[in-house]
Amino acid sequence: MHPARELSTPLAPAPWQRTALGANLLAADGGLGVTIFEEMTTLAVRTGAINLGQGFPDEDGPVEIREAARAAIASGANQYAPGKGLPELREAVAAHQERFYGLAPDPATEVIITTGATEGIAAALLAFAGPGDEVLTFEPFYDSYGAVIGLSGATHTTVPLAAPDFMPDVAALEAAFSVRTKVVLLNNPHNPTGAVFPPAVLQRVVDLAGRHGSIIITDEVYEHLTFGVGHTPVATLPGAAGRTITISSAGKTFSLTGWKIGWLSGPEELVAAVRTVKQFLTYSSGTPFQAAIAKGLALPDDFYTGIASALEQKRDILSAGLRAAGFDVFTPQGTYFVNVGTAPLGITDALDLARRLPELVGVAAIPVPVFCHPEGAERTRSLLRFAFCKKTNVLEEAAARLATLRGRL
């Protein structure tokens, strides 16, 4: 065989194929599909539907943070930030962790700034997981988790979360761990289900991770968006601090998703390993935005309680419309997503309904099975996810449209 032909026919999937497969984007014939977000957004644009699929706010964040970014640009903060991030933002992250949770990471050695939480997660996974390892997540899982686990060459194992409360079964959790479980990637509050895991559940994860020598990477980007329950950082639990990387970002808290400013903290030796990978991804980014977010993290407590309270009201507006539509509504305790079951409407295929909804009632949503492996997709095939991080009048209109669904089916 010609050498060039031989090289072009790999015996194993290429890294990009593993990435696509992990995110459920690789078809059976090896072709590359589009994300469900792209498909639903295209449908929403074509039909004029209200897009409650992709989770981003339609309102800008606090004016004082935006003005701080403008001032930073005007003052010349337009070149590379240090690879670890601006000192003032690392100090602000450390102060935030102490103020809200009693944690005291050293801003010089135990905090780094990333290009959004997404880069922090990717850098941490690539730093610690590889072929022969297993990475454990709950299922459904945020799609980028599967993509980066696939890229790393590690095996993605899951523990199911089932409606109505989306809590893991303890026996299933214990059975999912093995001698190969290198990393536990935990999202709390949880996207896409809206679950907030109580300390007892989190402590069980910590104990199992300790028993198996696993590193915990915890994605806490919705930490300030909880309703009636508090957020418990994994790193605060007994046995967790020495093995936990904590990740968060400005996007969800401050409604500034386009700025892509994230951060992670943890023990110095773990953070140093992540930084080794991170510096060869983006090196650094968002210099004027970093300076502005440092000011945002110092906003008073009433800002943080206010954003959660306002979001809870929006949750309830949309949930009322979903109930009127005939869905089984699973009220979330956190994030800005609400999940519903389609079975009361006699519908078991949420993907099919998601493709019909924009035309039927002018609202777009995301089917939960796309956040699962094939077995999990079957288990969640009647679930839809709606985002409620939109203006109140938009949600009121969406609720009114959804209320007509039963009569249109």
XYZ file of C-alpha atoms in Angstrom, residues 134-139 155-160 168-184 208 212 214:
32
model
C -11.856 6.612 33.595
C -13.614 9.943 34.160
C -16.870 9.715 36.092
C -19.749 12.165 35.664
C -23.432 12.226 36.414
C -25.769 11.727 33.446
C -13.208 6.358 29.189
C -16.347 8.269 30.167
C -18.396 6.480 32.842
C -21.657 7.829 34.209
C -24.123 7.619 37.078
C -27.762 8.276 36.091
C -27.978 9.747 42.180
C -28.672 6.273 43.509
C -26.042 5.500 46.169
C -25.532 1.904 45.022
C -25.108 3.007 41.400
C -22.648 5.687 42.499
C -20.523 3.187 44.393
C -20.624 0.694 41.521
C -19.442 3.322 39.031
C -16.097 3.795 40.782
C -13.189 1.504 39.950
C -9.428 1.332 40.288
C -9.286 3.239 36.976
C -11.411 6.200 38.152
C -8.812 8.935 37.808
C -11.173 11.916 37.837
C -14.662 12.664 39.114
C -15.512 7.357 47.284
C -10.120 5.190 45.003
C -9.499 10.042 42.445
